[in-house]
XYZ file of C-alpha atoms in Angstrom:
604
model
C 40.729 27.374 0.174
C 37.612 28.753 1.826
C 37.932 31.936 3.795
C 35.782 33.979 6.085
C 32.135 33.184 6.635
C 29.830 31.069 4.525
C 26.109 31.743 4.914
C 23.345 29.398 3.974
C 20.142 31.115 2.952
C 16.968 29.186 2.511
C 13.626 30.509 1.379
C 10.821 29.462 3.750
C 7.980 30.676 1.587
C 4.875 28.769 2.586
C 6.866 27.077 5.304
C 8.328 24.492 2.908
C 11.996 24.040 2.350
C 12.871 22.535 -0.982
C 16.369 21.442 -2.021
C 16.052 23.701 -5.055
C 15.860 26.723 -2.742
C 19.305 26.224 -1.341
C 21.649 29.074 -2.140
C 25.289 29.551 -1.042
C 26.818 32.941 -0.589
C 30.605 33.199 -0.210
C 32.154 36.195 1.513
C 35.636 37.249 0.421
C 38.272 34.839 -0.858
C 37.926 32.117 -3.435
C 36.693 28.537 -3.079
C 39.385 26.909 -5.162
C 38.146 23.368 -5.717
C 40.758 22.778 -8.407
C 43.686 22.896 -5.954
C 41.942 21.295 -2.986
C 42.668 17.568 -2.632
C 39.607 15.447 -3.312
C 39.446 13.964 0.207
C 39.546 17.469 1.681
C 36.825 18.669 -0.701
C 34.541 15.823 0.420
C 35.387 16.327 4.104
C 34.662 20.044 3.809
C 31.305 19.401 2.161
C 30.440 16.758 4.705
C 30.993 19.347 7.423
C 28.539 21.671 5.712
C 25.925 18.998 5.232
C 26.050 17.951 8.880
C 25.450 21.524 9.882
C 22.671 21.914 7.306
C 20.929 18.855 8.734
C 21.181 20.323 12.203
C 19.239 23.416 11.128
C 16.742 21.592 8.916
C 14.087 21.550 11.610
C 13.903 25.342 11.377
C 11.932 24.999 8.191
C 8.460 25.470 9.579
C 9.072 27.688 12.566
C 9.142 30.968 10.695
C 11.831 32.157 13.160
C 14.335 33.135 10.543
C 15.013 32.998 6.842
C 18.703 33.493 7.411
C 20.968 31.140 9.294
C 24.684 31.681 9.944
C 27.002 28.695 9.777
C 30.532 28.766 11.051
C 33.569 28.411 8.756
C 34.140 25.384 6.648
C 36.969 23.311 8.046
C 40.121 24.271 6.265
C 41.747 21.850 3.845
C 43.954 19.418 5.669
C 42.040 19.568 8.984
C 40.229 16.519 10.313
C 36.532 16.061 9.903
C 34.217 17.527 12.478
C 32.661 14.990 14.759
C 28.895 14.870 14.870
C 29.291 15.258 18.651
C 30.630 18.768 18.020
C 27.510 19.783 16.121
C 25.025 22.097 17.916
C 21.763 20.504 18.986
C 18.863 20.764 16.586
C 16.276 23.439 17.415
C 13.270 22.275 19.376
C 10.277 21.263 17.270
C 7.676 23.954 16.515
C 4.768 24.056 18.962
C 2.241 25.098 16.388
C 1.275 23.807 12.890
C 1.129 25.618 9.610
C -2.573 24.890 8.972
C -2.366 25.255 5.161
C 0.572 22.854 5.059
C -1.136 20.462 7.455
C -3.992 20.114 4.904
C -1.369 18.303 2.790
C -0.522 15.878 5.620
C -0.595 12.177 4.589
C -0.559 9.840 7.621
C 1.981 7.001 7.552
C 1.340 3.537 8.998
C 3.715 0.582 9.236
C 2.715 -3.085 8.786
C 3.763 -5.269 11.664
C 5.469 -8.598 11.111
C 3.205 -11.316 9.723
C 3.854 -13.604 12.694
C 3.651 -11.057 15.521
C 0.963 -13.365 16.909
C 2.197 -16.968 16.657
C 0.335 -19.944 15.230
C -0.292 -20.962 18.837
C -2.117 -17.664 19.445
C 0.635 -16.145 21.563
C 1.938 -12.602 21.543
C 5.613 -13.537 21.632
C 8.625 -11.305 22.356
C 6.488 -8.514 23.748
C 9.465 -6.433 25.033
C 11.054 -6.307 21.562
C 7.774 -5.353 19.947
C 7.086 -2.684 22.536
C 10.550 -1.230 21.964
C 9.978 -1.169 18.233
C 6.560 0.444 18.545
C 8.080 3.182 20.642
C 10.772 3.751 18.008
C 8.057 4.074 15.332
C 6.172 6.499 17.486
C 9.301 8.607 18.091
C 9.858 8.669 14.331
C 6.492 10.377 13.857
C 4.666 7.343 12.507
C 0.878 7.670 12.838
C -0.022 4.069 13.374
C 0.501 0.393 12.507
C -1.343 -2.244 10.480
C -1.712 -5.822 11.615
C -3.143 -9.012 10.126
C -5.778 -10.570 12.356
C -5.598 -14.184 11.167
C -8.741 -16.255 10.842
C -6.568 -19.348 11.017
C -5.448 -18.329 14.512
C -8.494 -16.846 16.240
C -11.013 -19.540 15.164
C -8.620 -22.460 15.089
C -10.239 -24.409 17.951
C -13.524 -25.034 16.098
C -16.530 -23.279 14.574
C -17.423 -20.069 16.445
C -14.757 -20.773 19.090
C -12.959 -17.459 18.963
C -9.914 -16.532 21.014
C -8.926 -12.859 20.766
C -6.680 -12.755 23.851
C -3.315 -12.496 22.157
C -4.572 -9.723 19.812
C -5.993 -7.852 22.803
C -2.519 -7.897 24.373
C -0.978 -6.576 21.174
C -3.564 -3.880 20.734
C -3.016 -2.763 24.327
C 0.733 -2.301 23.619
C -0.055 -0.342 20.458
C -2.430 1.887 22.413
C 0.070 2.509 25.187
C 2.669 3.596 22.610
C 0.300 6.279 21.263
C -0.212 4.732 17.844
C -3.384 4.195 15.770
C -4.287 0.778 14.453
C -5.419 -0.599 11.022
C -6.753 -4.143 11.491
C -6.857 -6.563 8.523
C -9.545 -9.241 8.701
C -7.242 -11.816 7.148
C -9.413 -14.712 5.876
C -6.580 -16.179 3.799
C -3.569 -18.396 4.443
C -0.190 -16.813 5.015
C 2.500 -18.557 3.024
C 3.267 -18.914 -0.663
C 3.130 -15.312 -1.698
C 6.026 -12.869 -2.116
C 7.242 -11.721 1.291
C 5.511 -14.452 3.292
C 8.005 -15.374 5.989
C 5.673 -17.540 8.086
C 2.971 -20.058 7.380
C -0.469 -19.631 8.948
C -3.028 -21.962 7.368
C -6.817 -21.662 7.306
C -8.537 -23.119 10.377
C -7.957 -26.889 10.517
C -11.642 -27.637 10.753
C -12.144 -25.794 7.474
C -9.265 -27.720 5.874
C -10.864 -30.953 7.111
C -14.019 -30.131 5.143
C -11.793 -29.670 2.108
C -10.556 -33.253 2.505
C -13.982 -34.555 1.583
C -14.910 -31.686 -0.708
C -11.746 -30.288 -2.319
C -13.867 -28.045 -4.568
C -14.224 -25.573 -1.714
C -10.795 -24.336 -2.860
C -9.831 -22.360 -5.959
C -8.932 -24.764 -8.777
C -7.010 -24.322 -12.039
C -7.741 -26.077 -15.353
C -5.468 -29.075 -14.438
C -7.423 -29.584 -11.229
C -4.716 -28.316 -8.826
C -6.220 -26.890 -5.637
C -5.122 -23.738 -3.963
C -5.765 -23.779 -0.211
C -4.960 -20.183 0.549
C -8.530 -18.921 0.264
C -11.986 -20.422 -0.186
C -13.305 -20.252 -3.750
C -15.926 -17.610 -4.509
C -18.083 -20.573 -5.610
C -18.863 -21.465 -2.001
C -19.724 -17.888 -0.890
C -23.380 -18.930 -0.497
C -23.010 -22.703 -0.072
C -23.863 -23.876 3.487
C -20.989 -26.374 3.590
C -19.342 -25.301 6.856
C -21.380 -26.889 9.617
C -24.476 -25.191 8.155
C -22.841 -21.880 7.433
C -21.811 -20.342 4.077
C -18.397 -18.827 3.460
C -19.886 -15.333 3.638
C -21.428 -16.200 6.995
C -18.046 -17.460 8.303
C -16.485 -14.107 7.488
C -19.454 -12.211 8.863
C -19.506 -14.046 12.199
C -15.758 -13.500 12.611
C -16.138 -9.747 12.144
C -19.110 -9.571 14.528
C -17.099 -11.371 17.172
C -14.157 -8.998 16.573
C -16.375 -6.000 17.179
C -17.815 -7.499 20.339
C -14.441 -8.341 21.840
C -12.625 -5.231 20.697
C -15.378 -2.701 21.406
C -13.347 -0.879 24.086
C -10.425 -0.303 21.648
C -12.871 0.828 18.923
C -14.655 3.275 21.295
C -11.306 4.628 22.447
C -10.408 5.543 18.876
C -7.487 3.087 18.631
C -8.861 1.101 15.677
C -9.428 3.536 12.798
C -9.552 1.139 9.774
C -10.959 -2.355 9.272
C -9.428 -3.705 6.050
C -11.603 -6.574 5.003
C -9.703 -9.502 3.417
C -11.352 -10.424 0.121
C -8.922 -12.947 -1.371
C -5.354 -14.287 -1.360
C -2.883 -11.936 0.378
C -5.990 -10.149 1.604
C -6.546 -8.691 -1.806
C -9.669 -8.589 -3.936
C -8.373 -10.995 -6.648
C -8.129 -14.593 -7.706
C -5.008 -16.578 -6.704
C -3.841 -16.599 -10.300
C -0.133 -16.269 -9.434
C 1.300 -18.126 -6.426
C 4.671 -19.699 -5.778
C 3.134 -22.841 -4.302
C 1.668 -23.619 -7.771
C 5.029 -23.027 -9.485
C 4.423 -19.490 -10.687
C 7.490 -17.322 -11.266
C 7.536 -13.614 -12.157
C 6.552 -12.482 -14.823
C 4.294 -15.397 -15.714
C 0.776 -14.545 -16.883
C -0.842 -16.784 -14.276
C -3.882 -18.997 -14.754
C -7.638 -18.562 -14.419
C -8.981 -20.026 -11.127
C -12.582 -21.036 -11.783
C -12.518 -24.785 -12.457
C -13.968 -26.000 -9.148
C -17.362 -27.672 -9.558
C -19.256 -24.751 -8.042
C -17.923 -22.047 -10.355
C -18.076 -24.371 -13.331
C -21.788 -24.914 -12.661
C -22.365 -21.166 -12.271
C -20.618 -20.401 -15.573
C -22.597 -23.135 -17.397
C -25.834 -21.626 -16.101
C -24.744 -18.098 -17.123
C -23.756 -19.244 -20.574
C -26.988 -21.148 -21.097
C -29.014 -18.107 -19.939
C -27.107 -16.065 -22.492
C -28.081 -18.469 -25.310
C -24.746 -20.248 -25.612
C -24.976 -23.553 -23.699
C -22.037 -24.813 -25.797
C -19.596 -22.391 -24.294
C -17.231 -23.697 -21.686
C -14.437 -22.282 -19.520
C -11.164 -21.339 -21.394
C -8.964 -24.233 -22.418
C -6.409 -22.228 -24.397
C -5.145 -19.656 -21.842
C -1.817 -21.290 -21.203
C -0.054 -22.064 -17.921
C 1.368 -20.017 -15.010
C 4.706 -19.074 -16.566
C 3.616 -18.548 -20.189
C 3.881 -15.205 -21.996
C 0.715 -13.698 -23.562
C 1.904 -14.295 -27.102
C 2.447 -18.029 -26.505
C -1.284 -18.596 -25.880
C -4.356 -18.494 -28.142
C -6.405 -16.701 -25.544
C -4.082 -13.740 -24.931
C -2.162 -13.674 -28.246
C -2.615 -11.376 -31.202
C -6.341 -11.307 -32.126
C -6.770 -13.820 -29.282
C -9.897 -15.309 -27.715
C -10.111 -12.416 -25.266
C -11.243 -10.199 -28.154
C -14.067 -12.535 -29.315
C -17.657 -12.589 -28.126
C -17.037 -15.779 -26.202
C -13.881 -14.395 -24.568
C -15.579 -11.112 -23.604
C -18.517 -13.047 -22.072
C -16.195 -15.169 -19.933
C -14.056 -12.226 -18.788
C -17.131 -10.207 -17.902
C -18.482 -13.137 -15.896
C -15.148 -13.845 -14.200
C -14.549 -10.232 -13.176
C -18.176 -9.671 -12.071
C -18.004 -12.715 -9.803
C -15.012 -11.113 -8.094
C -16.747 -7.761 -7.854
C -19.906 -9.300 -6.360
C -17.780 -11.304 -3.899
C -16.233 -8.104 -2.561
C -19.604 -6.360 -2.507
C -21.259 -9.088 -0.461
C -18.539 -9.363 2.174
C -18.170 -5.585 2.543
C -21.931 -5.384 3.051
C -21.556 -7.839 5.926
C -18.631 -5.841 7.281
C -20.774 -2.680 7.134
C -23.475 -4.489 9.170
C -20.921 -5.751 11.676
C -19.300 -2.349 12.324
C -22.315 -0.118 11.718
C -22.176 2.926 13.945
C -18.493 2.477 14.881
C -16.141 5.415 14.394
C -13.872 3.760 11.855
C -13.434 3.260 8.159
C -13.772 0.099 6.074
C -11.103 -0.592 3.507
C -10.323 -3.108 0.762
C -7.064 -3.869 -1.017
C -6.510 -4.319 -4.709
C -3.278 -5.864 -6.113
C -0.902 -3.950 -8.291
C -0.547 -6.400 -11.258
C 1.920 -4.297 -13.186
C 3.549 -6.967 -15.395
C 2.172 -7.235 -18.971
C 0.352 -3.943 -18.323
C 1.838 -2.549 -21.514
C 0.818 -5.584 -23.589
C -2.487 -5.434 -25.481
C -4.183 -8.229 -23.509
C -3.079 -7.253 -19.990
C -2.905 -11.020 -19.424
C -1.753 -11.031 -15.800
C -4.554 -8.646 -14.769
C -7.179 -10.662 -16.586
C -6.250 -13.950 -14.851
C -6.353 -12.092 -11.521
C -9.900 -10.922 -12.236
C -9.235 -7.308 -13.313
C -10.859 -6.949 -16.753
C -8.660 -3.980 -17.717
C -7.777 -3.185 -21.327
C -6.919 -0.065 -23.315
C -10.655 0.380 -24.102
C -12.015 -0.899 -20.821
C -11.275 0.255 -17.255
C -11.153 -2.686 -14.879
C -10.587 -0.662 -11.690
C -13.169 2.126 -11.648
C -16.074 -0.381 -11.215
C -14.274 -1.643 -8.072
C -13.989 1.944 -6.814
C -17.707 2.475 -7.526
C -18.567 -0.663 -5.627
C -16.439 0.446 -2.668
C -18.132 3.889 -2.666
C -21.452 2.349 -1.689
C -19.841 0.991 1.502
C -17.906 4.225 2.279
C -14.750 2.092 2.009
C -11.143 3.135 1.303
C -9.586 1.875 -1.900
C -6.131 0.561 -0.887
C -3.697 -0.097 -3.772
C -0.248 -1.569 -3.906
C 3.082 -1.072 -5.767
C 3.334 2.666 -4.956
C 7.129 2.456 -4.805
C 7.740 0.984 -8.254
C 9.050 2.747 -11.326
C 8.989 1.523 -14.899
C 12.744 1.935 -15.257
C 13.347 -0.602 -12.456
C 11.388 -3.430 -14.163
C 12.326 -6.062 -16.743
C 11.792 -4.735 -20.258
C 10.547 -8.095 -21.564
C 7.738 -8.187 -19.017
C 6.216 -4.950 -20.406
C 5.624 -3.625 -16.911
C 3.865 -0.360 -16.323
C 3.626 0.276 -12.521
C 3.687 4.057 -12.855
C 0.887 4.140 -15.456
C -1.099 1.529 -13.541
C -0.942 3.528 -10.284
C -1.908 6.632 -12.169
C -4.941 4.924 -13.737
C -6.141 3.280 -10.572
C -5.752 6.288 -8.267
C -7.380 8.583 -10.816
C -10.335 6.195 -11.102
C -10.686 6.144 -7.311
C -10.682 9.947 -7.049
C -13.241 10.216 -9.895
C -15.500 7.839 -7.975
C -15.012 10.044 -4.926
C -13.607 7.257 -2.653
C -10.734 7.733 -0.304
C -7.594 6.247 -1.895
C -4.776 4.761 0.166
C -1.806 2.658 -0.753
C 1.311 0.751 0.168
C 4.557 -0.486 -1.317
C 4.633 -4.007 -2.722
C 8.184 -4.784 -1.743
C 10.325 -3.525 1.121
C 12.474 -0.572 0.099
C 14.992 1.409 2.096
C 16.285 3.839 -0.527
C 15.359 7.401 -1.419
C 14.203 6.462 -4.952
C 11.488 4.161 -3.598
C 10.360 6.693 -0.999
C 10.293 9.540 -3.508
C 8.041 7.541 -5.843
C 5.670 6.924 -2.967
C 5.697 10.598 -2.128
C 4.952 11.503 -5.680
C 1.997 9.125 -5.831
C 0.633 10.377 -2.502
C 0.471 13.955 -3.850
C 0.889 13.628 -7.653
C 0.702 17.369 -8.274
C 2.587 18.403 -5.187
C 1.538 20.264 -2.121
C -1.043 23.047 -2.181
C -0.104 26.190 -0.296
C -3.743 27.189 -0.153
C -5.089 24.106 1.637
C -6.233 20.655 0.643
C -4.840 19.495 -2.766
C -7.258 18.253 -5.388
C -5.514 14.879 -5.484
C -4.084 13.493 -2.251
C -3.928 9.954 -0.845
C -5.814 9.265 2.394
C -2.892 7.372 3.861
C 0.212 5.337 3.088
C 1.172 2.066 4.814
C 4.790 0.999 4.703
C 5.611 -2.698 4.273
C 7.016 -3.678 6.738
C 8.475 -3.389 10.253
C 11.694 -5.403 10.485
C 15.182 -5.289 12.002
C 16.442 -4.239 8.551
C 14.186 -1.131 8.578
C 15.406 -0.158 12.040
C 19.104 -0.245 11.090
C 20.634 3.186 11.577
C 20.953 4.331 7.948
C 17.740 2.740 6.847
C 15.701 4.197 9.718
C 17.263 7.610 9.290
C 16.019 7.788 5.658
C 12.644 6.361 6.748
C 12.179 9.062 9.318
C 12.816 11.668 6.629
C 10.232 9.933 4.467
C 7.679 10.173 7.288
C 8.454 13.884 7.768
C 8.004 14.550 4.058
C 4.696 12.661 4.001
C 3.725 15.058 6.789
C 4.926 18.005 4.662
C 7.583 18.775 7.215
C 5.000 19.152 9.997
C 5.294 17.343 13.246
C 3.234 14.275 14.009
C -0.424 15.293 14.430
C -2.573 13.276 16.795
C -5.799 15.200 15.963
C -7.243 13.602 12.862
C -9.631 16.454 12.321
C -6.751 18.904 11.800
C -5.844 17.227 8.522
C -9.355 16.355 7.263
C -9.394 12.765 8.620
C -12.075 13.104 11.324
C -14.013 9.844 11.444
C -17.721 9.772 12.112
C -19.991 6.745 12.854
C -20.072 4.294 9.975
C -23.257 4.701 7.948
C -25.276 1.853 6.448
C -24.170 0.940 2.938
C -26.026 2.586 0.104
C -28.344 0.475 -2.170
C -26.742 -2.219 -4.280
C -25.574 -1.007 -7.634
C -27.290 -2.270 -10.808
C -25.187 -3.775 -13.590
C -25.683 -0.735 -15.809
C -23.987 1.482 -13.215
C -20.983 -0.825 -13.042
C -20.701 -1.103 -16.815
C -20.784 2.678 -17.109
C -17.710 2.773 -14.892
C -15.757 0.602 -17.357
C -15.528 3.452 -19.859
C -11.902 4.531 -20.069
C -11.001 8.102 -19.028
C -7.765 9.992 -19.192
C -5.966 9.819 -15.837
C -5.193 12.969 -13.925
C -1.816 14.565 -14.706
C 1.191 13.479 -12.612
C 4.252 15.504 -11.799
C 7.680 14.353 -12.884
C 8.923 14.088 -9.302
C 7.758 14.923 -5.817
C 8.209 18.397 -4.432
C 8.904 16.981 -0.953
C 11.944 14.945 -1.770
C 13.868 12.491 0.394
C 17.637 12.543 0.029
C 19.852 10.137 1.851
C 23.299 11.484 2.873
C 24.976 10.364 -0.355
C 22.244 12.020 -2.385
C 22.532 15.306 -0.452
C 26.321 15.255 -0.843
C 26.148 14.616 -4.560
C 23.541 17.406 -5.097
C 25.585 19.874 -3.106
C 28.744 19.068 -5.003
C 26.875 19.597 -8.302
C 25.494 22.928 -7.066
C 28.931 24.128 -5.924
C 30.594 23.137 -9.183
C 27.870 24.888 -11.148
C 28.715 28.166 -9.357
C 32.216 28.205 -10.743
C 31.633 27.148 -14.338
């Protein structure tokens, strides 16, 4: 039985309430768990937890370090209804400035097909309702794909931005910021693609007579989700090169969205640089038969890239060298191929030359298009960004095969990501990385995955190159474990009570808005996640208050020489990472389990 008054005391040092600071003090009588029926024990604890949650908002007000809670319900009584709970205290009207320096803004990706293939903003009332729900949850903004295949579908330079303008107006009215992705790829065929949005038909028509404008594998299979890097500077598109196609699209976007940019609605332009909008080759795609955790295939066998490699090999004094013919197929393992196996081709002079060429082509592709993006948005108060894929499978194998086929020349003795960060730094661009939610223990052992170590390496490299680092989850998650891993990666050494932490992510984008996310239990946990990203501070509309003030975009710095990029390949120890986040999300079941453990520990 529980008698008299139970008090819950929490320390609010630094304005941060941690679960490890919860202490229970029992006045008079004995809490006899042994004789209490199990159901009554649980009901009693649930009553406490509901009341604890009602007072949780007190954490940053500084009003009191001591909160009285009424008696536990006695064993045998019915559970308290949530309707009987007192209302939560009103939100604090001021911020704790030192804690606000730890604030990581949270954005949410909108559905892939929010603008239809017919260039229509469908179901506006539902979207407006959902946007308002996100805003009420404290979300800072949303991310949306601006599909090339939709806006320039009617013909070359025939742009129609009307549906996107309607969407942006709704976002603005709901008080959210906007991250716009210049999506120059096809939607469909990648994990999570629920709709199909092809490249503009007039571009596909050119591919009918010249199929080599698309990425091609060794067997000659074409991938129509993104134009091959080989045509970046080939005037095959009614007199324009691929780079000019992307540049003209971005210039038109700026012209037609200038009012939203000037109003401060659009804060990021994420420039699509490959399949799924990521700077990579389409080495793994379901439309080609790939299944996780296959190593994927190199994608450089179109006639344009083949010619470029032949020229590069000849200039290097090896005209006899050709593209790899021993690297296996999409669903092979590293050890089953000559190229990636033990003492494989990737370790030879020929293999190293190919991998350097393959990865440098990708790096130069990103550099050229970001340079055009910088010209298009020069002087605008926004940030450029680029996304890099989290290829975590086979990360713990010697050859890192899946990364190599994707274009990331990353090995134990060679950093494949810091050169990308260095390239991005010349354009003042944000380095956006994926798979923030993943933990090694959740992956297949035979695939030798290392998402935690990969994220640690990539983020550390970005911080060392002094670029802003942002990220997102690779797969939709609604559980506290996924959220806590994202929180850990956002502030790997926890919050700083003295101001800005040494390592902190610039922002986190959650994938993705859906009916599933907005279900009661899922959305409740998500709202807690947002609050913890904000270090228990309220939503902050003033970007300058948490070191995110955006000035006019400056012109890109001079192009990097090859020696600078090669210097960045030298491996360096990553920054240390904490074991777990100090701003933890607990769903109800987690809170209940933790409280039961704490209570039992008091009576051992």
